[in-house]
């Protein structure tokens, strides 16, 4: 339903609309006041007027007339000039001063020229001589009333126009959108108030200026056609998006960059009719621009979230794939190479589980920053999984180039990271695939970099490898390990090998390390570094670990009975096994079963174990220790945890990692790490054994440095139980 104009805008907005003229409405009789001191005269006029449908009042003098005027709305006064008290001319003065809207016609006997001009000077409508001619009088009255009606109509139209203009201006100026008009040359000829609020311009600053002055310089091309649109109807510009520039001095200069407003523009040409139907003349453009900055900002955020990882703010897999696709096309065109690297943090799960997820998140953020700092702007580093990152390096000249970058990346990650006061060392396993040599499509490159990364993982982590085809076979095989391993247990494909541990002073075999072997019917020997992680993942490690302990103890028992009664057995224990509730009891049961004292068993754990659930692990280790069982830290020195735990745990032995042993040089001053580890172990009252001894130089240096025990290919490779028995019989020296 339409509302009336007044109620729609509220009466406050339209004072002019409510003001009415003093004229009577058109169909009411006109009210005429007859002022004459002659009774006969005024009554005859009254009768005449009434006879012709006019409403008239009579007054015998000026005073009475003024009183009537004050009380009643009068449109016309018929005035005699010659009256006592107030003359006609004096009355005219008073009338014009107080009632300016009333018309006057003089009906007088004194028709001198002076009187007539004086009366006309006072703005009377007409002058009639007495005795008047009724037809002439009625004609004059008719004229006056017609003129009044015309004036009234005109006034009303004018007021309506004013109100309408006011209404449209109100609507336009209060519009949430910018509304403008340009002339045919693209200069502003109208803008609404909104533009000043949005862009900090005053209206007058813009009128007469070219639209390009308010368009963001980067969007000029886009804005060109839309802003000064000449088309109309369906073909006119709809929802064209670009940015407008705010006035330069509106903000301190540091805001310059961001001072723009995103708008969506609808515009159309304005044409003037030339009178000739087929021809229209272009006079300018009308447009409405909507501020869409908020929507743009929201879109940007959503876009960012769609293509970025929120924790590290790095691109995600989707964005990486997008950029990789582009980089491949580019590399094809320019016959250049590119590198895709697959980075996986070593042991992240252990850190996350032991320090908590908040700390894990912090670690990822720090690591992401460090990685980012090693890169160029053109490289894309993406987080593609929990602790997995992909790095796209477009434009590499070859392997040497990639190696330089990857070593820089690894170098940047070396320094410890402090999370909640805990010192954490991180390392990465990185696989690299080069385009086009290692794959020509996005998926192959990613897959091959992934395979190379797994290769690094399986061979001791912390390093990098380029993809090679031989890795692919291993990777495919890895997939079948899971099912294969279950069968391996049933079909007795598993075997325990033994590697002797030598007392360096006496040359006697002091112990044997049990090392698991898998003789796969088709694939041949599979390394424990390959299948132990699979067994840890699928849970078979518990069963397998206990089987190794049992088989090892069975052999040890025989050897001890055969005279090697000081011989010890070292068995590797996975962190997953230690997490089992009754692990220690299973160990005790096995020892009892084979009649072996606790002191003849050494369990090898890695440093990872120690930062899991410390309380639970310490408790278990204490119980094992209390039963005389030795605890050795395997691969010592390459873990990332602090050394503080050495003192708080019931440890007996440190096994110096092979990487330190292989670094041993003939000159003893260069063996500072090994020297330091031996010194520290002695200080803490711990036993020590060096693993991976391959050369006589290493052997002699270790002996010289006071390392009591050693193990390695130099003395013997791991071997089946029968051979190990023979080795024992023979003795090393
Ligand atoms: P580890 O406990 O550090 O075992 C030493 C590894 O170094 C063995 O590899 C051994 O064959 C190898 N090795 C010994 N001397 C030398 C040497 O002089 N030079 C070189 N290059 N290598 C030497 P292996 O048997 O392949 O075992 C690898 C890893 O698999 C073991 O490292 C251990 O962490 C794990 N593992 C083996 N058997 C078991 C098991 O029964 N249970 C668990 N949980 N892990 C096992
Ligand atoms: Mg070991
Ligand atoms: Mg080891």
Coordinates of N, CA and C in Angstrom, one line a residue, residues 176-359:
X176 N 23.3 4.5 0.5 CA 24.6 3.9 0.9 C 25.6 3.8 -0.2
X177 N 25.1 4.0 -1.4 CA 26.0 3.9 -2.6 C 26.4 5.3 -3.1
X178 N 27.5 5.2 -3.8 CA 27.9 6.5 -4.5 C 27.1 6.6 -5.8
X179 N 26.5 7.8 -6.0 CA 25.7 8.0 -7.2 C 26.4 9.2 -7.9
X180 N 26.6 9.1 -9.2 CA 27.3 10.2 -9.8 C 26.8 10.3 -11.3
X181 N 27.1 11.5 -11.8 CA 26.9 11.7 -13.2 C 28.1 12.3 -13.8
X182 N 28.5 11.8 -15.0 CA 29.6 12.4 -15.7 C 29.1 13.1 -17.0
X183 N 29.8 14.1 -17.4 CA 29.4 14.7 -18.7 C 30.0 13.8 -19.8
X184 N 29.8 14.2 -21.0 CA 30.1 13.4 -22.1 C 31.7 13.2 -22.2
X185 N 32.4 14.1 -21.5 CA 33.9 14.0 -21.6 C 34.4 13.2 -20.4
X186 N 33.6 12.8 -19.5 CA 34.0 12.0 -18.4 C 34.3 12.9 -17.1
X187 N 33.8 14.1 -17.1 CA 34.0 14.9 -15.9 C 32.8 14.9 -15.1
X188 N 33.0 14.9 -13.7 CA 31.9 14.8 -12.8 C 31.0 16.0 -12.9
X189 N 29.7 15.8 -13.1 CA 28.8 17.0 -13.0 C 27.8 16.8 -11.9
X190 N 27.8 15.6 -11.3 CA 27.0 15.4 -10.1 C 27.6 14.3 -9.3
X191 N 27.7 14.5 -7.9 CA 28.1 13.3 -7.0 C 27.2 13.5 -5.8
X192 N 26.9 12.4 -5.2 CA 26.1 12.5 -3.9 C 27.0 12.6 -2.7
X193 N 26.4 12.8 -1.5 CA 27.2 13.0 -0.3 C 28.1 11.8 0.0
X194 N 27.6 10.6 -0.4 CA 28.3 9.3 0.0 C 29.7 9.3 -0.5
X195 N 29.9 9.9 -1.6 CA 31.3 9.9 -2.1 C 32.2 10.7 -1.2
X196 N 31.7 11.8 -0.6 CA 32.6 12.5 0.3 C 32.9 11.7 1.5
X197 N 31.9 11.0 2.0 CA 32.2 10.2 3.2 C 33.2 9.1 2.9
X198 N 33.0 8.4 1.8 CA 33.8 7.3 1.5 C 35.2 7.6 1.1
X199 N 35.4 8.7 0.3 CA 36.7 9.0 -0.3 C 37.3 10.3 0.3
X200 N 36.6 10.8 1.3 CA 37.1 12.0 2.0 C 37.2 13.3 1.1
X201 N 36.4 13.3 0.0 CA 36.4 14.5 -0.9 C 35.2 15.3 -0.5
X202 N 35.3 16.6 -0.7 CA 34.1 17.4 -0.7 C 33.5 17.3 -2.1
X203 N 32.2 17.5 -2.1 CA 31.5 17.4 -3.5 C 32.2 18.4 -4.5
X204 N 32.5 19.6 -4.0 CA 33.0 20.6 -4.9 C 34.4 20.2 -5.4
X205 N 35.1 19.4 -4.6 CA 36.5 19.0 -5.1 C 36.4 18.2 -6.3
X206 N 35.2 17.5 -6.5 CA 35.1 16.5 -7.6 C 34.4 17.1 -8.8
X207 N 33.4 17.9 -8.5 CA 32.6 18.5 -9.7 C 33.6 19.2 -10.7
X208 N 33.5 18.8 -11.9 CA 34.4 19.4 -12.9 C 35.7 18.7 -13.1
X209 N 35.9 17.6 -12.2 CA 37.1 16.8 -12.3 C 36.9 15.5 -13.1
X210 N 38.0 15.0 -13.7 CA 37.8 13.8 -14.5 C 37.7 12.6 -13.5
X211 N 36.9 11.6 -13.9 CA 36.7 10.4 -13.0 C 38.0 9.7 -12.8
X212 N 39.0 9.8 -13.7 CA 40.2 9.0 -13.5 C 41.0 9.4 -12.3
X213 N 40.7 10.7 -11.8 CA 41.4 11.1 -10.6 C 41.0 10.4 -9.3
X214 N 39.9 9.7 -9.4 CA 39.5 8.9 -8.2 C 39.7 7.4 -8.3
X215 N 40.2 7.0 -9.5 CA 40.4 5.5 -9.7 C 41.8 5.1 -9.3
X216 N 41.9 4.0 -8.6 CA 43.2 3.5 -8.2 C 44.0 3.3 -9.5
X217 N 45.3 3.7 -9.4 CA 46.1 3.7 -10.7 C 46.2 2.3 -11.3
X218 N 46.2 1.2 -10.5 CA 46.3 -0.1 -11.1 C 45.0 -0.5 -11.8
X219 N 43.9 0.2 -11.5 CA 42.6 -0.3 -12.0 C 42.1 0.6 -13.1
X220 N 42.9 1.6 -13.6 CA 42.4 2.5 -14.6 C 41.8 1.8 -15.8
X221 N 42.6 0.8 -16.3 CA 42.1 0.1 -17.5 C 40.7 -0.5 -17.3
X222 N 40.6 -1.2 -16.2 CA 39.4 -1.9 -15.8 C 38.2 -0.9 -15.7
X223 N 38.5 0.3 -15.2 CA 37.5 1.3 -14.8 C 37.1 2.1 -16.1
X224 N 38.0 2.1 -17.0 CA 37.8 3.0 -18.2 C 36.4 2.9 -18.8
X225 N 36.1 1.6 -19.2 CA 34.8 1.5 -19.9 C 33.6 1.6 -19.0
X226 N 33.8 1.0 -17.8 CA 32.6 0.9 -16.9 C 32.3 2.3 -16.4
X227 N 33.3 3.1 -16.0 CA 33.0 4.4 -15.4 C 32.3 5.3 -16.4
X228 N 32.8 5.4 -17.6 CA 32.2 6.3 -18.5 C 31.4 5.5 -19.5
X229 N 30.5 4.7 -19.0 CA 29.7 3.8 -19.9 C 28.8 4.6 -20.8
X230 N 28.8 4.2 -22.1 CA 27.9 4.8 -23.0 C 26.7 4.0 -23.3
X231 N 26.8 2.7 -23.0 CA 25.6 1.8 -23.4 C 24.5 1.9 -22.4
X232 N 23.3 1.5 -22.8 CA 22.2 1.5 -21.8 C 21.6 0.1 -21.8
X233 N 20.6 -0.1 -21.0 CA 19.9 -1.4 -21.0 C 20.7 -2.5 -20.6
X234 N 20.4 -3.7 -21.1 CA 21.1 -4.9 -20.8 C 22.6 -4.9 -21.0
X235 N 23.0 -4.1 -22.0 CA 24.4 -4.1 -22.4 C 25.3 -3.2 -21.5
X236 N 24.6 -2.4 -20.7 CA 25.4 -1.5 -19.8 C 26.2 -2.2 -18.8
X237 N 27.1 -1.6 -18.2 CA 28.0 -2.2 -17.2 C 27.3 -2.7 -16.0
X238 N 27.5 -3.9 -15.6 CA 26.9 -4.4 -14.4 C 28.0 -5.0 -13.4
X239 N 27.9 -4.6 -12.2 CA 28.8 -5.2 -11.2 C 30.3 -5.3 -11.5
X240 N 30.8 -4.2 -12.1 CA 32.2 -4.2 -12.4 C 33.0 -3.8 -11.1
X241 N 34.0 -4.6 -10.8 CA 34.7 -4.4 -9.5 C 36.0 -3.7 -9.7
X242 N 36.3 -2.7 -9.0 CA 37.6 -2.1 -9.0 C 37.8 -1.2 -7.8
X243 N 38.9 -0.5 -7.7 CA 39.2 0.3 -6.5 C 39.2 1.8 -6.8
X244 N 38.6 2.5 -5.8 CA 38.7 4.0 -5.9 C 39.7 4.5 -4.9
X245 N 40.3 5.6 -5.3 CA 41.4 6.1 -4.4 C 40.8 7.2 -3.4
X246 N 41.2 7.2 -2.2 CA 40.7 8.2 -1.3 C 41.6 9.4 -1.5
X247 N 41.1 10.6 -1.0 CA 41.9 11.8 -1.2 C 43.2 11.7 -0.5
X248 N 44.3 12.1 -1.1 CA 45.6 11.9 -0.6 C 45.9 12.4 0.8
X249 N 45.5 13.7 1.0 CA 45.8 14.3 2.3 C 44.8 13.9 3.4
X250 N 44.0 13.0 3.1 CA 43.0 12.7 4.1 C 43.5 11.9 5.3
X251 N 44.6 11.2 5.1 CA 45.2 10.5 6.2 C 46.7 10.8 6.3
X252 N 47.3 10.5 7.4 CA 48.8 10.7 7.4 C 49.4 9.7 6.4
X253 N 50.6 10.1 5.9 CA 51.1 9.5 4.7 C 51.3 8.0 4.9
X254 N 51.5 7.5 6.1 CA 51.8 6.1 6.2 C 50.6 5.2 5.8
X255 N 49.4 5.9 5.8 CA 48.3 5.1 5.4 C 48.1 5.0 3.8
X256 N 48.9 5.8 3.1 CA 48.7 5.9 1.7 C 48.4 4.7 1.0
X257 N 49.2 3.7 1.2 CA 49.1 2.4 0.5 C 47.7 1.8 0.6
X258 N 47.2 1.8 1.8 CA 45.9 1.1 2.0 C 44.7 2.0 1.8
X259 N 44.9 3.3 1.4 CA 43.7 4.1 1.3 C 43.0 4.0 -0.1
X260 N 42.3 2.9 -0.2 CA 41.5 2.7 -1.3 C 40.2 2.0 -0.9
X261 N 39.2 2.1 -1.7 CA 37.9 1.5 -1.4 C 37.5 0.6 -2.6
X262 N 37.2 -0.6 -2.3 CA 36.7 -1.5 -3.4 C 35.3 -1.2 -3.7
X263 N 34.9 -1.1 -4.9 CA 33.5 -0.8 -5.3 C 33.1 -1.8 -6.4
X264 N 31.8 -1.8 -6.5 CA 31.1 -2.6 -7.5 C 30.3 -1.6 -8.3
X265 N 30.5 -1.4 -9.6 CA 29.8 -0.3 -10.3 C 28.8 -0.8 -11.3
X266 N 27.7 -0.1 -11.3 CA 26.7 -0.3 -12.4 C 26.5 1.1 -13.0
X267 N 26.6 1.1 -14.3 CA 26.5 2.4 -14.9 C 25.9 2.3 -16.3
X268 N 25.4 3.5 -16.8 CA 24.8 3.5 -18.1 C 24.9 4.9 -18.7
X269 N 24.8 4.9 -20.1 CA 24.8 6.2 -20.7 C 23.5 7.0 -20.6
X270 N 23.6 8.3 -20.6 CA 22.4 9.1 -20.6 C 22.3 9.8 -22.0
X271 N 21.1 9.8 -22.5 CA 20.9 10.4 -23.9 C 19.8 11.4 -23.9
X272 N 20.0 12.4 -24.6 CA 19.0 13.5 -24.8 C 18.3 13.3 -26.1
X273 N 17.0 13.5 -26.0 CA 16.2 13.4 -27.3 C 16.5 14.5 -28.2
X274 N 16.8 14.3 -29.4 CA 17.0 15.4 -30.3 C 15.8 15.9 -31.0
X275 N 14.7 15.2 -30.7 CA 13.4 15.5 -31.4 C 13.3 14.6 -32.6
X276 N 14.4 14.2 -33.1 CA 14.4 13.3 -34.3 C 14.4 11.9 -33.7
X277 N 13.3 11.1 -33.9 CA 13.1 9.8 -33.2 C 14.3 8.9 -33.3
X278 N 14.9 8.8 -34.4 CA 16.0 7.8 -34.6 C 17.3 8.3 -34.0
X279 N 17.4 9.5 -33.6 CA 18.6 10.1 -33.2 C 18.6 10.5 -31.7
X280 N 19.6 10.0 -31.0 CA 19.7 10.4 -29.6 C 21.1 10.9 -29.3
X281 N 21.2 11.9 -28.5 CA 22.5 12.5 -28.3 C 23.1 12.1 -26.9
X282 N 24.3 11.6 -26.9 CA 24.9 11.2 -25.7 C 25.3 12.4 -24.9
X283 N 24.9 12.4 -23.6 CA 25.2 13.6 -22.8 C 26.1 13.3 -21.6
X284 N 26.2 12.0 -21.3 CA 27.0 11.6 -20.2 C 26.7 10.3 -19.6
X285 N 27.1 10.0 -18.4 CA 27.0 8.7 -17.8 C 26.4 8.8 -16.4
X286 N 25.5 7.9 -16.1 CA 25.0 7.8 -14.7 C 25.5 6.5 -14.1
X287 N 25.9 6.6 -12.9 CA 26.4 5.3 -12.3 C 26.2 5.3 -10.8
X288 N 26.1 4.0 -10.3 CA 25.9 3.8 -8.9 C 27.1 2.8 -8.5
X289 N 27.8 3.2 -7.5 CA 29.0 2.4 -7.1 C 28.8 2.0 -5.6
X290 N 28.9 0.7 -5.4 CA 28.6 0.2 -4.0 C 29.9 -0.1 -3.4
X291 N 30.1 0.3 -2.1 CA 31.3 0.0 -1.4 C 31.3 -1.5 -1.0
X292 N 32.2 -2.3 -1.5 CA 32.3 -3.7 -1.2 C 33.6 -4.1 -0.5
X293 N 34.2 -3.1 0.2 CA 35.4 -3.3 0.9 C 35.3 -4.5 1.9
X294 N 34.2 -4.4 2.7 CA 34.0 -5.4 3.7 C 33.9 -6.8 3.1
X295 N 33.1 -6.9 2.0 CA 33.0 -8.2 1.3 C 34.3 -8.7 0.8
X296 N 35.1 -7.7 0.2 CA 36.4 -8.0 -0.3 C 37.3 -8.6 0.8
X297 N 37.3 -7.9 1.9 CA 38.1 -8.3 3.0 C 37.7 -9.7 3.4
X298 N 36.4 -10.0 3.5 CA 35.9 -11.3 3.9 C 36.4 -12.3 2.9
X299 N 36.2 -11.9 1.6 CA 36.7 -12.9 0.5 C 38.2 -13.2 0.6
X300 N 38.9 -12.1 0.9 CA 40.4 -12.3 1.1 C 40.7 -13.3 2.2
X301 N 40.0 -13.1 3.3 CA 40.2 -14.0 4.4 C 39.8 -15.5 4.1
X302 N 38.7 -15.6 3.4 CA 38.2 -17.0 3.1 C 39.2 -17.6 2.1
X303 N 39.6 -16.7 1.1 CA 40.6 -17.2 0.1 C 41.9 -17.6 0.8
X304 N 42.3 -16.8 1.7 CA 43.6 -17.2 2.4 C 43.4 -18.5 3.1
X305 N 42.2 -18.6 3.8 CA 42.0 -19.9 4.5 C 41.9 -21.1 3.6
X306 N 41.4 -20.9 2.4 CA 41.3 -22.0 1.5 C 42.6 -22.4 1.0
X307 N 43.5 -21.5 0.9 CA 44.8 -21.8 0.3 C 46.0 -21.8 1.2
X308 N 45.7 -21.6 2.5 CA 46.9 -21.6 3.4 C 46.6 -22.4 4.6
X309 N 47.7 -22.8 5.3 CA 47.6 -23.5 6.5 C 47.6 -22.5 7.6
X310 N 46.6 -22.5 8.5 CA 46.3 -21.5 9.4 C 47.4 -21.4 10.5
X311 N 47.9 -22.5 10.9 CA 48.9 -22.6 12.0 C 50.2 -21.9 11.5
X312 N 50.7 -22.2 10.4 CA 52.0 -21.6 10.0 C 51.9 -20.5 9.0
X313 N 50.7 -20.3 8.5 CA 50.4 -19.3 7.5 C 51.1 -19.6 6.1
X314 N 51.5 -20.8 6.0 CA 52.2 -21.2 4.7 C 51.1 -21.7 3.7
X315 N 51.4 -21.6 2.5 CA 50.5 -22.2 1.5 C 50.2 -23.7 1.8
X316 N 49.0 -24.1 1.5 CA 48.6 -25.5 1.7 C 48.8 -26.3 0.4
X317 N 48.4 -27.6 0.5 CA 48.6 -28.5 -0.6 C 47.9 -28.0 -1.9
X318 N 46.7 -27.4 -1.7 CA 46.0 -26.9 -2.9 C 46.8 -25.8 -3.6
X319 N 47.3 -24.9 -2.9 CA 48.0 -23.8 -3.5 C 49.4 -24.3 -4.1
X320 N 50.0 -25.3 -3.4 CA 51.2 -25.8 -3.9 C 51.0 -26.5 -5.2
X321 N 49.9 -27.2 -5.3 CA 49.6 -27.9 -6.6 C 49.4 -26.9 -7.7
X322 N 48.7 -25.8 -7.4 CA 48.4 -24.8 -8.3 C 49.8 -24.2 -8.8
X323 N 50.6 -23.9 -7.9 CA 51.9 -23.2 -8.3 C 52.8 -24.3 -9.0
X324 N 52.8 -25.5 -8.5 CA 53.6 -26.5 -9.2 C 53.2 -26.7 -10.6
X325 N 51.8 -26.7 -10.9 CA 51.3 -26.8 -12.2 C 51.8 -25.7 -13.1
X326 N 51.8 -24.5 -12.6 CA 52.3 -23.4 -13.3 C 53.8 -23.5 -13.6
X327 N 54.5 -23.9 -12.5 CA 56.0 -23.9 -12.6 C 56.4 -25.0 -13.7
X328 N 55.6 -26.1 -13.7 CA 55.9 -27.2 -14.7 C 55.7 -26.6 -16.1
X329 N 54.6 -26.0 -16.3 CA 54.3 -25.4 -17.7 C 55.4 -24.4 -18.1
X330 N 55.8 -23.6 -17.1 CA 56.9 -22.6 -17.4 C 58.2 -23.3 -17.7
X331 N 58.5 -24.3 -16.9 CA 59.8 -25.0 -17.1 C 59.8 -25.7 -18.5
X332 N 58.6 -26.2 -18.9 CA 58.5 -26.9 -20.2 C 58.8 -25.9 -21.3
X333 N 58.2 -24.7 -21.1 CA 58.3 -23.7 -22.2 C 59.8 -23.2 -22.3
X334 N 60.4 -23.1 -21.1 CA 61.8 -22.5 -21.2 C 62.8 -23.6 -21.1
X335 N 62.4 -24.9 -21.2 CA 63.3 -26.0 -21.1 C 64.2 -25.9 -19.9
X336 N 63.7 -25.5 -18.8 CA 64.5 -25.4 -17.6 C 64.1 -26.5 -16.6
X337 N 64.8 -26.6 -15.5 CA 64.5 -27.6 -14.5 C 63.9 -27.0 -13.3
X338 N 63.2 -27.8 -12.5 CA 62.7 -27.3 -11.2 C 62.8 -28.5 -10.2
X339 N 62.9 -28.1 -8.9 CA 63.0 -29.1 -7.9 C 61.8 -29.1 -7.0
X340 N 61.3 -30.3 -6.7 CA 60.3 -30.5 -5.7 C 60.9 -31.2 -4.5
X341 N 60.8 -30.7 -3.3 CA 61.4 -31.3 -2.2 C 60.3 -31.7 -1.2
X342 N 60.4 -32.9 -0.7 CA 59.5 -33.4 0.3 C 60.2 -33.4 1.7
X343 N 59.7 -32.6 2.6 CA 60.4 -32.5 3.9 C 59.6 -33.1 5.0
X344 N 60.1 -34.0 5.8 CA 59.3 -34.6 6.9 C 60.2 -34.4 8.1
X345 N 59.6 -33.9 9.2 CA 60.3 -33.7 10.4 C 60.6 -35.0 11.1
X346 N 61.8 -35.3 11.5 CA 62.0 -36.5 12.2 C 61.5 -36.5 13.6
X347 N 60.9 -37.6 14.0 CA 60.4 -37.8 15.4 C 59.5 -36.7 15.9
X348 N 58.7 -36.1 15.0 CA 57.8 -35.0 15.4 C 56.7 -35.6 16.4
X349 N 56.3 -36.8 16.0 CA 55.2 -37.4 16.8 C 55.6 -37.6 18.3
X350 N 56.9 -38.0 18.5 CA 57.4 -38.2 19.8 C 57.3 -36.8 20.6
X351 N 57.8 -35.8 19.9 CA 57.8 -34.5 20.6 C 56.4 -34.0 20.9
X352 N 55.5 -34.2 19.9 CA 54.1 -33.8 20.1 C 53.5 -34.5 21.2
X353 N 53.7 -35.9 21.3 CA 53.1 -36.7 22.3 C 53.7 -36.3 23.7
X354 N 55.0 -36.0 23.7 CA 55.6 -35.8 25.1 C 55.4 -34.4 25.6
X355 N 55.6 -33.4 24.7 CA 55.5 -32.0 25.2 C 54.1 -31.4 25.1
X356 N 53.2 -32.1 24.4 CA 51.8 -31.7 24.2 C 51.6 -30.9 22.9
X357 N 50.3 -30.8 22.5 CA 50.0 -30.3 21.2 C 50.3 -28.8 21.1
X358 N 50.2 -28.1 22.2 CA 50.5 -26.6 22.1 C 51.9 -26.4 21.8
X359 N 52.8 -27.2 22.5 CA 54.2 -27.1 22.2 C 54.5 -27.5 20.8

